[in-house]
Coordinates of C-alpha atoms in Angstrom, one line a residue:
X237 CA -134.8 81.5 203.0
X238 CA -132.9 82.0 199.9
X239 CA -132.1 78.3 199.3
X240 CA -135.6 76.8 199.8
X241 CA -136.2 76.4 196.1
X242 CA -133.4 73.8 195.9
X243 CA -135.4 71.4 198.1
X244 CA -138.6 71.8 196.1
X245 CA -139.7 69.2 193.4
X246 CA -138.5 69.9 189.8
X247 CA -141.1 68.9 187.2
X248 CA -140.2 68.0 183.7
X249 CA -142.7 66.8 181.0
X250 CA -142.2 63.1 181.8
X251 CA -140.2 63.3 185.0
X252 CA -140.6 64.7 188.5
X253 CA -137.6 64.9 190.8
X254 CA -138.2 65.3 194.6
X255 CA -135.6 68.1 194.8
X256 CA -133.2 70.0 192.6
X257 CA -130.1 68.4 193.9
X258 CA -128.6 66.3 191.1
X259 CA -125.4 64.2 191.3
X260 CA -123.8 64.7 188.0
X261 CA -121.6 62.3 186.0
X262 CA -118.8 61.0 188.3
X263 CA -116.4 58.7 186.5
X264 CA -115.1 55.8 188.3
X265 CA -113.8 52.6 186.9
X266 CA -115.8 50.4 189.3
X267 CA -117.2 47.8 186.9
X268 CA -115.7 44.7 185.2
X269 CA -113.5 44.8 182.2
X270 CA -115.9 43.0 180.1
X271 CA -118.5 45.8 180.4
X272 CA -120.6 44.0 183.1
X273 CA -121.6 45.8 186.2
X274 CA -120.9 44.9 189.8
X275 CA -121.9 45.4 193.4
X276 CA -119.4 48.3 193.8
X277 CA -121.4 50.4 191.2
X278 CA -124.7 49.6 192.9
X279 CA -123.2 50.6 196.3
X280 CA -121.8 53.8 195.0
X281 CA -125.1 55.0 193.4
X282 CA -127.1 53.9 196.4
X283 CA -124.9 56.0 198.7
X284 CA -125.8 59.2 196.8
X285 CA -129.5 58.3 196.7
X286 CA -129.5 57.6 200.4
X287 CA -127.8 61.0 201.0
X288 CA -130.9 62.7 199.6
X289 CA -130.1 63.7 196.0
X290 CA -133.1 64.0 193.8
X291 CA -131.5 62.4 190.7
X292 CA -128.2 60.7 189.7
X293 CA -126.9 61.3 186.2
X294 CA -124.8 58.2 185.4
X295 CA -121.2 58.2 184.2
X296 CA -121.1 57.3 180.4
X297 CA -122.7 54.0 179.6
X298 CA -121.3 52.6 176.3
X299 CA -123.9 51.3 173.8
X300 CA -121.3 49.4 171.8
X301 CA -117.9 47.9 172.5
X302 CA -116.3 50.0 169.8
X303 CA -117.6 53.2 171.3
X304 CA -116.2 52.8 174.8
X305 CA -113.4 55.2 175.8
X306 CA -111.9 53.2 178.6
X307 CA -112.6 49.8 180.1
X308 CA -114.2 49.1 183.5
X309 CA -117.5 51.0 182.8
X310 CA -120.7 49.1 182.8
X311 CA -122.2 48.9 179.2
X312 CA -125.7 48.4 177.8
X313 CA -124.7 46.9 174.5
X314 CA -126.5 43.6 175.0
X315 CA -129.7 42.4 176.8
X316 CA -127.4 40.5 179.3
X317 CA -126.6 43.9 181.0
X318 CA -130.2 44.8 181.7
X319 CA -130.6 42.9 185.0
X320 CA -127.7 44.8 186.3
X321 CA -129.1 48.2 185.4
X322 CA -132.4 47.2 186.9
X323 CA -130.6 46.5 190.1
X324 CA -129.0 49.9 190.0
X325 CA -132.4 51.5 189.4
X326 CA -133.9 49.5 192.2
X327 CA -131.3 50.6 194.7
X328 CA -131.6 54.3 193.9
X329 CA -135.5 54.2 193.7
X330 CA -135.6 52.8 197.3
X331 CA -134.6 56.3 198.4
X332 CA -137.1 58.1 196.1
X333 CA -134.2 59.1 193.7
X334 CA -134.4 59.1 189.9
X335 CA -131.5 57.6 187.8
X336 CA -130.7 59.1 184.5
X337 CA -128.6 57.0 182.3
X338 CA -126.2 58.8 180.0
X339 CA -125.7 56.6 176.9
X340 CA -122.6 57.1 175.0
X341 CA -120.5 56.2 172.0
X342 CA -117.0 57.7 172.0
X343 CA -116.5 57.5 168.4
X344 CA -112.8 58.0 167.7
X345 CA -111.9 59.0 171.3
X346 CA -109.8 56.5 173.2
X347 CA -108.5 57.7 176.6
X348 CA -106.6 54.4 176.7
X349 CA -105.4 53.4 173.1
X350 CA -105.9 49.9 171.8
X351 CA -108.5 48.6 174.3
X352 CA -110.0 46.0 172.0
X353 CA -109.9 47.7 168.7
X354 CA -106.6 49.6 167.9
X355 CA -108.5 52.0 165.5
X356 CA -111.5 53.9 166.6
X357 CA -114.5 54.5 164.3
X358 CA -115.4 58.1 163.7
X359 CA -117.6 60.3 161.4
X360 CA -114.3 61.7 160.1
X361 CA -110.8 60.4 159.3
X362 CA -109.2 63.6 160.7
X363 CA -106.6 63.3 163.4
X364 CA -107.9 63.3 166.9
X365 CA -106.3 66.6 168.3
X366 CA -106.5 65.6 172.0
X367 CA -105.7 62.0 172.3
X368 CA -103.8 61.4 169.0
X369 CA -105.3 57.9 168.6
X370 CA -105.8 56.2 165.2
X371 CA -109.3 56.5 163.6
X372 CA -111.1 55.6 160.5
X373 CA -114.3 57.0 158.8
X374 CA -116.8 54.6 160.1
X375 CA -119.1 55.4 157.2
X376 CA -116.6 54.0 154.8
X377 CA -116.1 50.8 156.8
X378 CA -119.9 50.2 156.9
X379 CA -120.1 50.6 153.1
X380 CA -117.5 48.0 152.5
X381 CA -119.4 45.3 154.3
X382 CA -121.0 42.7 152.2
X383 CA -124.8 42.8 152.1
X384 CA -126.3 40.8 154.9
X385 CA -123.3 40.9 157.0

């Protein structure tokens, strides 16, 4: 049959996926405002794994508070978040599904302005053509910090 290949394993250098069905990034503001995850996220990811997808690509996972685009996404900016992400991995691995975490830093992008920081850090001080949010050249801000800060 023409579609048999989709159900065959997909082998990468360091990753083998049971089939070629990937659930791509689906945004959903399931998590807590402070960047911690919760059971709703675990249940959501488990549902796809149980349904037979070979791998799940997470929604964006901010690596720093200044780099998150909107609140209510689980972050991985501190070791305190590791147990949550282990629980997500365990839940999907129970169904022979891989979990691919999409690490992110939104730079100047703010889909909701003024979350914690009214000005986003960016590699440039040019205006954001889509969102219109304020931004500063993060390189200049880093250079102004005193040594050892």
